[in-house]
Amino acid sequence: MIVIASDHAGVELKARLVAAARAAGHEITDLGPADTGSVDYPDFAHRVAAAVAAGEAGRGVLICGTGIGMSMTANRHPGVRAALCHDAFTAEMARRHNDANVLCLGARVTGTGVAEQVLTVFLATGFEGGRHQRRVARIECAEEGS
Ligand code: RB5
């Protein structure tokens, strides 16, 4: 199951991505907001990140104006690897090398068609494991230093 949320800047793109994901056969739950009234992006980033961290959702999608605030917030949750992707290449690498489980998009940066392509690639691409598994495992080991 996929969970998706945005702030006011991402509501329209969110609706397009929900429709595209459902048309492709994915189960996707919209965690809000329902309209373009001004909201604070961390509130919605925390909703999606908490669902992914708890294992309630396998993937999350977050959209704000740039995707930056959403990614900063989501990455505060242990177990969440949120990647701000701008194109199919970054989406593919975020999955293959970083095992990203939350996709962040900037609605004021990335056009609708590219965003749909990014989501498709993000959902279709697997993690390569191997040497990348060791690196991903170290992401949360801040106390180990360099
Ligand atoms: C809202 O104006 C904007 O700051 C927000 O959507 C996002 O870009 C923050 O990172």
Tab-separated table of N, CA and C and ligand atoms in Angstrom:
chain	number	residue	atom	x	y	z
A	1	MET	N	0.844	-1.192	0.000
A	1	MET	CA	0.000	0.000	0.000
A	1	MET	C	0.887	1.253	0.000
A	2	ILE	N	0.425	2.266	-0.711
A	2	ILE	CA	1.154	3.526	-0.823
A	2	ILE	C	0.353	4.593	-0.084
A	3	VAL	N	1.046	5.452	0.654
A	3	VAL	CA	0.385	6.612	1.248
A	3	VAL	C	0.958	7.865	0.599
A	4	ILE	N	0.110	8.842	0.404
A	4	ILE	CA	0.522	10.079	-0.253
A	4	ILE	C	-0.065	11.265	0.498
A	5	ALA	N	0.695	12.351	0.552
A	5	ALA	CA	0.195	13.594	1.154
A	5	ALA	C	0.975	14.749	0.538
A	6	SER	N	0.491	15.938	0.791
A	6	SER	CA	1.136	17.129	0.241
A	6	SER	C	0.902	18.294	1.199
A	7	ASP	N	1.370	19.465	0.790
A	7	ASP	CA	0.864	20.688	1.397
A	7	ASP	C	0.005	21.367	0.333
A	8	HIS	N	-0.378	22.621	0.583
A	8	HIS	CA	-1.259	23.310	-0.367
A	8	HIS	C	-0.651	23.398	-1.765
A	9	ALA	N	0.685	23.524	-1.833
A	9	ALA	CA	1.348	23.674	-3.130
A	9	ALA	C	1.270	22.391	-3.965
A	10	GLY	N	1.052	21.270	-3.297
A	10	GLY	CA	1.096	20.001	-4.011
A	10	GLY	C	-0.232	19.317	-4.202
A	11	VAL	N	-1.327	19.971	-3.807
A	11	VAL	CA	-2.641	19.317	-3.853
A	11	VAL	C	-3.029	18.893	-5.275
A	12	GLU	N	-2.805	19.772	-6.234
A	12	GLU	CA	-3.236	19.435	-7.606
A	12	GLU	C	-2.391	18.304	-8.193
A	13	LEU	N	-1.100	18.369	-7.975
A	13	LEU	CA	-0.244	17.279	-8.473
A	13	LEU	C	-0.583	15.977	-7.746
A	14	LYS	N	-0.879	16.081	-6.459
A	14	LYS	CA	-1.247	14.880	-5.697
A	14	LYS	C	-2.454	14.192	-6.318
A	15	ALA	N	-3.454	14.964	-6.685
A	15	ALA	CA	-4.655	14.373	-7.295
A	15	ALA	C	-4.313	13.660	-8.595
A	16	ARG	N	-3.424	14.251	-9.377
A	16	ARG	CA	-3.024	13.625	-10.641
A	16	ARG	C	-2.266	12.328	-10.395
A	17	LEU	N	-1.412	12.334	-9.388
A	17	LEU	CA	-0.625	11.133	-9.112
A	17	LEU	C	-1.477	10.030	-8.497
A	18	VAL	N	-2.442	10.399	-7.681
A	18	VAL	CA	-3.354	9.392	-7.118
A	18	VAL	C	-4.115	8.712	-8.253
A	19	ALA	N	-4.613	9.511	-9.185
A	19	ALA	CA	-5.368	8.955	-10.313
A	19	ALA	C	-4.476	8.052	-11.160
A	20	ALA	N	-3.259	8.505	-11.418
A	20	ALA	CA	-2.339	7.709	-12.245
A	20	ALA	C	-1.966	6.410	-11.552
A	21	ALA	N	-1.716	6.470	-10.263
A	21	ALA	CA	-1.336	5.261	-9.522
A	21	ALA	C	-2.486	4.265	-9.501
A	22	ARG	N	-3.694	4.751	-9.277
A	22	ARG	CA	-4.854	3.845	-9.266
A	22	ARG	C	-5.089	3.243	-10.651
A	23	ALA	N	-4.906	4.045	-11.686
A	23	ALA	CA	-5.084	3.534	-13.049
A	23	ALA	C	-4.076	2.437	-13.354
A	24	ALA	N	-2.915	2.519	-12.698
A	24	ALA	CA	-1.869	1.511	-12.907
A	24	ALA	C	-2.050	0.304	-11.988
A	25	GLY	N	-3.104	0.344	-11.168
A	25	GLY	CA	-3.415	-0.815	-10.332
A	25	GLY	C	-2.867	-0.772	-8.921
A	26	HIS	N	-2.321	0.356	-8.499
A	26	HIS	CA	-1.772	0.461	-7.152
A	26	HIS	C	-2.859	0.853	-6.149
A	27	GLU	N	-2.699	0.368	-4.937
A	27	GLU	CA	-3.566	0.817	-3.838
A	27	GLU	C	-2.881	2.015	-3.193
A	28	ILE	N	-3.542	3.148	-3.207
A	28	ILE	CA	-2.921	4.373	-2.694
A	28	ILE	C	-3.925	5.127	-1.829
A	29	THR	N	-3.468	5.546	-0.663
A	29	THR	CA	-4.330	6.246	0.289
A	29	THR	C	-3.858	7.686	0.420
A	30	ASP	N	-4.789	8.606	0.237
A	30	ASP	CA	-4.512	10.037	0.299
A	30	ASP	C	-4.690	10.526	1.736
A	31	LEU	N	-3.583	10.969	2.349
A	31	LEU	CA	-3.634	11.429	3.733
A	31	LEU	C	-3.791	12.948	3.831
A	32	GLY	N	-4.176	13.579	2.720
A	32	GLY	CA	-4.517	14.993	2.756
A	32	GLY	C	-3.397	15.907	2.286
A	33	PRO	N	-3.709	17.204	2.249
A	33	PRO	CA	-4.983	17.839	2.545
A	33	PRO	C	-5.958	17.688	1.367
A	34	ALA	N	-7.217	18.031	1.635
A	34	ALA	CA	-8.257	17.845	0.623
A	34	ALA	C	-8.433	19.072	-0.264
A	35	ASP	N	-7.898	20.210	0.154
A	35	ASP	CA	-8.052	21.421	-0.674
A	35	ASP	C	-6.763	22.247	-0.607
A	36	THR	N	-6.762	23.379	-1.300
A	36	THR	CA	-5.530	24.161	-1.428
A	36	THR	C	-5.376	25.237	-0.352
A	37	GLY	N	-6.141	25.126	0.687
A	37	GLY	CA	-5.958	26.047	1.812
A	37	GLY	C	-4.567	25.859	2.414
A	38	SER	N	-4.000	26.965	2.918
A	38	SER	CA	-2.626	26.916	3.404
A	38	SER	C	-2.484	26.003	4.629
A	39	VAL	N	-1.488	25.138	4.548
A	39	VAL	CA	-1.175	24.216	5.653
A	39	VAL	C	0.342	24.205	5.859
A	40	ASP	N	0.782	23.548	6.893
A	40	ASP	CA	2.216	23.436	7.180
A	40	ASP	C	2.706	22.055	6.745
A	41	TYR	N	3.658	22.043	5.829
A	41	TYR	CA	4.094	20.757	5.250
A	41	TYR	C	4.562	19.721	6.279
A	42	PRO	N	5.185	20.122	7.408
A	42	PRO	CA	5.628	19.049	8.326
A	42	PRO	C	4.484	18.189	8.849
A	43	ASP	N	3.322	18.778	9.032
A	43	ASP	CA	2.191	17.990	9.546
A	43	ASP	C	1.886	16.810	8.623
A	44	PHE	N	1.980	17.038	7.336
A	44	PHE	CA	1.637	15.987	6.366
A	44	PHE	C	2.822	15.057	6.112
A	45	ALA	N	4.013	15.607	6.181
A	45	ALA	CA	5.200	14.743	6.061
A	45	ALA	C	5.237	13.744	7.205
A	46	HIS	N	4.918	14.202	8.413
A	46	HIS	CA	4.927	13.294	9.568
A	46	HIS	C	3.885	12.181	9.399
A	47	ARG	N	2.743	12.490	8.856
A	47	ARG	CA	1.706	11.459	8.648
A	47	ARG	C	2.215	10.326	7.760
A	48	VAL	N	2.779	10.710	6.631
A	48	VAL	CA	3.260	9.700	5.678
A	48	VAL	C	4.466	8.958	6.242
A	49	ALA	N	5.400	9.697	6.808
A	49	ALA	CA	6.615	9.059	7.334
A	49	ALA	C	6.275	8.101	8.468
A	50	ALA	N	5.337	8.469	9.315
A	50	ALA	CA	4.955	7.600	10.433
A	50	ALA	C	4.332	6.310	9.907
A	51	ALA	N	3.533	6.402	8.868
A	51	ALA	CA	2.894	5.205	8.301
A	51	ALA	C	3.929	4.272	7.675
A	52	VAL	N	4.922	4.852	7.018
A	52	VAL	CA	5.978	4.031	6.415
A	52	VAL	C	6.875	3.445	7.506
A	53	ALA	N	7.245	4.251	8.478
A	53	ALA	CA	8.113	3.764	9.560
A	53	ALA	C	7.445	2.643	10.341
A	54	ALA	N	6.125	2.708	10.476
A	54	ALA	CA	5.383	1.695	11.233
A	54	ALA	C	5.097	0.442	10.407
A	55	GLY	N	5.417	0.495	9.125
A	55	GLY	CA	5.150	-0.649	8.262
A	55	GLY	C	3.712	-0.728	7.779
A	56	GLU	N	2.943	0.321	8.036
A	56	GLU	CA	1.544	0.333	7.579
A	56	GLU	C	1.465	0.553	6.074
A	57	ALA	N	2.497	1.176	5.528
A	57	ALA	CA	2.583	1.407	4.081
A	57	ALA	C	3.981	1.025	3.623
A	58	GLY	N	4.068	0.458	2.437
A	58	GLY	CA	5.371	0.069	1.904
A	58	GLY	C	6.117	1.224	1.261
A	59	ARG	N	5.354	2.171	0.755
A	59	ARG	CA	5.928	3.339	0.096
A	59	ARG	C	5.125	4.583	0.464
A	60	GLY	N	5.807	5.717	0.448
A	60	GLY	CA	5.145	6.989	0.678
A	60	GLY	C	5.500	7.975	-0.411
A	61	VAL	N	4.619	8.916	-0.641
A	61	VAL	CA	4.864	10.001	-1.599
A	61	VAL	C	4.493	11.315	-0.924
A	62	LEU	N	5.386	12.287	-1.005
A	62	LEU	CA	5.157	13.600	-0.392
A	62	LEU	C	5.430	14.701	-1.411
A	63	ILE	N	4.548	15.668	-1.469
A	63	ILE	CA	4.678	16.753	-2.446
A	63	ILE	C	4.506	18.091	-1.739
A	64	CYS	N	5.479	18.972	-1.904
A	64	CYS	CA	5.302	20.365	-1.498
A	64	CYS	C	5.797	21.224	-2.666
A	65	GLY	N	6.059	22.503	-2.429
A	65	GLY	CA	6.456	23.361	-3.534
A	65	GLY	C	7.745	22.902	-4.178
A	66	THR	N	8.750	22.645	-3.338
A	66	THR	CA	10.052	22.210	-3.843
A	66	THR	C	10.352	20.747	-3.542
A	67	GLY	N	9.647	20.175	-2.609
A	67	GLY	CA	9.962	18.822	-2.127
A	67	GLY	C	10.998	18.826	-1.016
A	68	ILE	N	11.603	19.978	-0.779
A	68	ILE	CA	12.712	20.052	0.186
A	68	ILE	C	12.217	19.911	1.627
A	69	GLY	N	11.217	20.687	1.993
A	69	GLY	CA	10.714	20.613	3.369
A	69	GLY	C	10.153	19.241	3.693
A	70	MET	N	9.477	18.646	2.729
A	70	MET	CA	8.929	17.299	2.939
A	70	MET	C	10.045	16.292	3.174
A	71	SER	N	11.111	16.377	2.384
A	71	SER	CA	12.191	15.396	2.537
A	71	SER	C	12.922	15.603	3.853
A	72	MET	N	13.155	16.855	4.226
A	72	MET	CA	13.822	17.124	5.513
A	72	MET	C	13.030	16.531	6.668
A	73	THR	N	11.721	16.724	6.628
A	73	THR	CA	10.871	16.264	7.731
A	73	THR	C	10.771	14.746	7.753
A	74	ALA	N	10.507	14.150	6.618
A	74	ALA	CA	10.314	12.702	6.575
A	74	ALA	C	11.570	11.962	7.021
A	75	ASN	N	12.732	12.518	6.692
A	75	ASN	CA	13.978	11.825	7.037
A	75	ASN	C	14.320	11.885	8.525
A	76	ARG	N	13.532	12.588	9.303
A	76	ARG	CA	13.707	12.566	10.767
A	76	ARG	C	13.144	11.285	11.383
A	77	HIS	N	12.390	10.525	10.606
A	77	HIS	CA	11.779	9.305	11.132
A	77	HIS	C	12.701	8.114	10.897
A	78	PRO	N	13.130	7.440	11.959
A	78	PRO	CA	13.987	6.260	11.779
A	78	PRO	C	13.331	5.243	10.846
A	79	GLY	N	14.114	4.733	9.922
A	79	GLY	CA	13.590	3.748	8.977
A	79	GLY	C	13.063	4.360	7.696
A	80	VAL	N	12.894	5.661	7.704
A	80	VAL	CA	12.419	6.336	6.493
A	80	VAL	C	13.614	6.851	5.699
A	81	ARG	N	13.604	6.532	4.419
A	81	ARG	CA	14.619	7.052	3.497
A	81	ARG	C	13.873	7.806	2.401
A	82	ALA	N	13.757	9.094	2.615
A	82	ALA	CA	13.000	9.937	1.689
A	82	ALA	C	13.937	10.557	0.670
A	83	ALA	N	13.588	10.454	-0.594
A	83	ALA	CA	14.427	10.960	-1.676
A	83	ALA	C	13.664	11.992	-2.493
A	84	LEU	N	14.261	13.165	-2.625
A	84	LEU	CA	13.711	14.205	-3.487
A	84	LEU	C	14.195	13.929	-4.904
A	85	CYS	N	13.271	13.571	-5.771
A	85	CYS	CA	13.617	13.178	-7.138
A	85	CYS	C	13.060	14.169	-8.151
A	86	HIS	N	13.853	14.424	-9.165
A	86	HIS	CA	13.474	15.415	-10.172
A	86	HIS	C	13.240	14.821	-11.555
A	87	ASP	N	13.598	13.582	-11.725
A	87	ASP	CA	13.479	12.956	-13.042
A	87	ASP	C	13.555	11.441	-12.878
A	88	ALA	N	13.376	10.732	-13.987
A	88	ALA	CA	13.359	9.269	-13.923
A	88	ALA	C	14.693	8.714	-13.428
A	89	PHE	N	15.804	9.381	-13.776
A	89	PHE	CA	17.113	8.870	-13.357
A	89	PHE	C	17.272	8.933	-11.843
A	90	THR	N	16.926	10.073	-11.256
A	90	THR	CA	17.087	10.166	-9.800
A	90	THR	C	16.117	9.215	-9.094
A	91	ALA	N	14.942	9.020	-9.658
A	91	ALA	CA	13.993	8.073	-9.066
A	91	ALA	C	14.538	6.651	-9.139
A	92	GLU	N	15.104	6.298	-10.269
A	92	GLU	CA	15.659	4.945	-10.427
A	92	GLU	C	16.816	4.712	-9.461
A	93	MET	N	17.713	5.677	-9.367
A	93	MET	CA	18.871	5.500	-8.486
A	93	MET	C	18.467	5.529	-7.014
A	94	ALA	N	17.465	6.321	-6.688
A	94	ALA	CA	16.992	6.355	-5.298
A	94	ALA	C	16.501	4.987	-4.855
A	95	ARG	N	15.931	4.244	-5.761
A	95	ARG	CA	15.472	2.891	-5.447
A	95	ARG	C	16.625	1.882	-5.547
A	96	ARG	N	17.365	1.898	-6.638
A	96	ARG	CA	18.404	0.880	-6.859
A	96	ARG	C	19.532	0.969	-5.842
A	97	HIS	N	19.966	2.176	-5.523
A	97	HIS	CA	21.131	2.336	-4.648
A	97	HIS	C	20.784	2.708	-3.216
A	98	ASN	N	19.697	3.446	-3.018
A	98	ASN	CA	19.402	3.974	-1.680
A	98	ASN	C	18.211	3.310	-1.004
A	99	ASP	N	17.540	2.430	-1.709
A	99	ASP	CA	16.342	1.760	-1.180
A	99	ASP	C	15.376	2.782	-0.575
A	100	ALA	N	15.206	3.881	-1.270
A	100	ALA	CA	14.301	4.931	-0.785
A	100	ALA	C	12.889	4.379	-0.656
A	101	ASN	N	12.241	4.723	0.451
A	101	ASN	CA	10.862	4.259	0.647
A	101	ASN	C	9.846	5.399	0.624
A	102	VAL	N	10.334	6.620	0.539
A	102	VAL	CA	9.436	7.765	0.384
A	102	VAL	C	9.953	8.622	-0.774
A	103	LEU	N	9.086	8.912	-1.705
A	103	LEU	CA	9.404	9.773	-2.839
A	103	LEU	C	8.906	11.187	-2.545
A	104	CYS	N	9.797	12.162	-2.672
A	104	CYS	CA	9.405	13.563	-2.507
A	104	CYS	C	9.494	14.272	-3.847
A	105	LEU	N	8.501	15.086	-4.102
A	105	LEU	CA	8.421	15.823	-5.363
A	105	LEU	C	8.139	17.294	-5.097
A	106	GLY	N	8.657	18.148	-5.973
A	106	GLY	CA	8.371	19.575	-5.895
A	106	GLY	C	7.381	19.962	-6.973
A	107	ALA	N	6.196	20.322	-6.560
A	107	ALA	CA	5.144	20.643	-7.537
A	107	ALA	C	5.442	21.922	-8.309
A	108	ARG	N	6.307	22.790	-7.730
A	108	ARG	CA	6.668	24.039	-8.413
A	108	ARG	C	7.960	23.869	-9.209
A	109	VAL	N	8.471	22.649	-9.213
A	109	VAL	CA	9.739	22.362	-9.888
A	109	VAL	C	9.542	21.369	-11.030
A	110	THR	N	8.739	20.355	-10.756
A	110	THR	CA	8.597	19.221	-11.679
A	110	THR	C	7.212	19.231	-12.311
A	111	GLY	N	7.164	19.167	-13.614
A	111	GLY	CA	5.894	19.170	-14.336
A	111	GLY	C	5.125	17.875	-14.117
A	112	THR	N	3.842	17.928	-14.422
A	112	THR	CA	2.961	16.787	-14.153
A	112	THR	C	3.404	15.521	-14.883
A	113	GLY	N	3.747	15.650	-16.154
A	113	GLY	CA	4.135	14.472	-16.922
A	113	GLY	C	5.389	13.830	-16.377
A	114	VAL	N	6.369	14.652	-16.045
A	114	VAL	CA	7.613	14.109	-15.485
A	114	VAL	C	7.337	13.509	-14.116
A	115	ALA	N	6.504	14.160	-13.325
A	115	ALA	CA	6.190	13.630	-11.989
A	115	ALA	C	5.521	12.258	-12.091
A	116	GLU	N	4.644	12.085	-13.051
A	116	GLU	CA	4.006	10.772	-13.235
A	116	GLU	C	5.048	9.725	-13.618
A	117	GLN	N	5.977	10.117	-14.474
A	117	GLN	CA	7.051	9.205	-14.885
A	117	GLN	C	7.937	8.864	-13.685
A	118	VAL	N	8.255	9.856	-12.881
A	118	VAL	CA	9.074	9.639	-11.680
A	118	VAL	C	8.390	8.642	-10.753
A	119	LEU	N	7.098	8.821	-10.542
A	119	LEU	CA	6.367	7.911	-9.653
A	119	LEU	C	6.355	6.489	-10.224
A	120	THR	N	6.127	6.380	-11.513
A	120	THR	CA	6.112	5.054	-12.147
A	120	THR	C	7.439	4.336	-11.949
A	121	VAL	N	8.523	5.036	-12.198
A	121	VAL	CA	9.858	4.437	-12.041
A	121	VAL	C	10.124	4.096	-10.582
A	122	PHE	N	9.763	5.002	-9.696
A	122	PHE	CA	9.999	4.785	-8.264
A	122	PHE	C	9.293	3.516	-7.787
A	123	LEU	N	8.079	3.305	-8.259
A	123	LEU	CA	7.306	2.149	-7.798
A	123	LEU	C	7.736	0.847	-8.477
A	124	ALA	N	8.330	0.957	-9.650
A	124	ALA	CA	8.663	-0.247	-10.422
A	124	ALA	C	10.078	-0.755	-10.175
A	125	THR	N	10.921	0.069	-9.585
A	125	THR	CA	12.341	-0.263	-9.483
A	125	THR	C	12.681	-0.895	-8.137
A	126	GLY	N	13.468	-1.967	-8.179
A	126	GLY	CA	13.872	-2.663	-6.963
A	126	GLY	C	15.220	-2.183	-6.446
A	127	PHE	N	15.503	-2.568	-5.208
A	127	PHE	CA	16.787	-2.249	-4.561
A	127	PHE	C	17.817	-3.282	-5.000
A	128	GLU	N	19.012	-2.832	-5.347
A	128	GLU	CA	20.058	-3.745	-5.823
A	128	GLU	C	20.710	-4.544	-4.716
A	129	GLY	N	20.694	-4.037	-3.486
A	129	GLY	CA	21.337	-4.736	-2.379
A	129	GLY	C	22.843	-4.765	-2.559
A	130	GLY	N	23.490	-5.856	-2.143
A	130	GLY	CA	24.942	-5.966	-2.272
A	130	GLY	C	25.648	-4.865	-1.498
A	131	ARG	N	26.586	-4.200	-2.142
A	131	ARG	CA	27.356	-3.151	-1.459
A	131	ARG	C	26.458	-2.014	-1.005
A	132	HIS	N	25.340	-1.842	-1.700
A	132	HIS	CA	24.428	-0.763	-1.326
A	132	HIS	C	23.698	-1.074	-0.026
A	133	GLN	N	23.515	-2.351	0.266
A	133	GLN	CA	22.883	-2.733	1.529
A	133	GLN	C	23.737	-2.272	2.710
A	134	ARG	N	25.040	-2.462	2.612
A	134	ARG	CA	25.945	-2.033	3.689
A	134	ARG	C	25.865	-0.522	3.890
A	135	ARG	N	25.814	0.189	2.802
A	135	ARG	CA	25.787	1.658	2.893
A	135	ARG	C	24.460	2.157	3.443
A	136	VAL	N	23.393	1.561	2.975
A	136	VAL	CA	22.066	1.966	3.463
A	136	VAL	C	21.961	1.668	4.961
A	137	ALA	N	22.522	0.536	5.381
A	137	ALA	CA	22.463	0.177	6.803
A	137	ALA	C	23.201	1.196	7.659
A	138	ARG	N	24.181	1.872	7.097
A	138	ARG	CA	24.969	2.848	7.863
A	138	ARG	C	24.352	4.231	7.891
A	139	ILE	N	23.318	4.451	7.131
A	139	ILE	CA	22.719	5.785	7.078
A	139	ILE	C	22.298	6.253	8.462
A	140	GLU	N	21.751	5.357	9.238
A	140	GLU	CA	21.213	5.746	10.539
A	140	GLU	C	22.210	5.574	11.682
A	141	CYS	N	23.467	5.274	11.353
A	141	CYS	CA	24.480	5.074	12.382
A	141	CYS	C	25.278	6.353	12.602
A	142	ALA	N	24.600	7.451	12.950
A	142	ALA	CA	25.259	8.747	13.088
A	142	ALA	C	26.338	8.723	14.148
A	143	GLU	N	26.166	7.927	15.195
A	143	GLU	CA	27.133	7.909	16.297
A	143	GLU	C	28.460	7.269	15.901
A	144	GLU	N	28.479	6.554	14.794
A	144	GLU	CA	29.732	5.940	14.341
A	144	GLU	C	30.676	6.962	13.733
A	145	GLY	N	30.189	8.167	13.478
A	145	GLY	CA	31.042	9.204	12.899
A	145	GLY	C	31.413	8.885	11.474
A	146	SER	N	32.548	9.375	11.060
A	146	SER	CA	32.956	9.208	9.676
A	146	SER	C	33.414	7.798	9.404
B	1	RB5	C1	5.102	26.611	0.739
B	1	RB5	O1	5.017	27.920	0.256
B	1	RB5	C2	6.480	26.042	0.503
B	1	RB5	O2	7.385	26.613	1.389
B	1	RB5	C3	6.458	24.538	0.644
B	1	RB5	O3	5.544	24.017	-0.263
B	1	RB5	C4	7.748	23.800	0.379
B	1	RB5	O4	8.309	24.188	-0.822
B	1	RB5	C5	8.723	23.772	1.475
B	1	RB5	O5	9.768	23.096	1.406
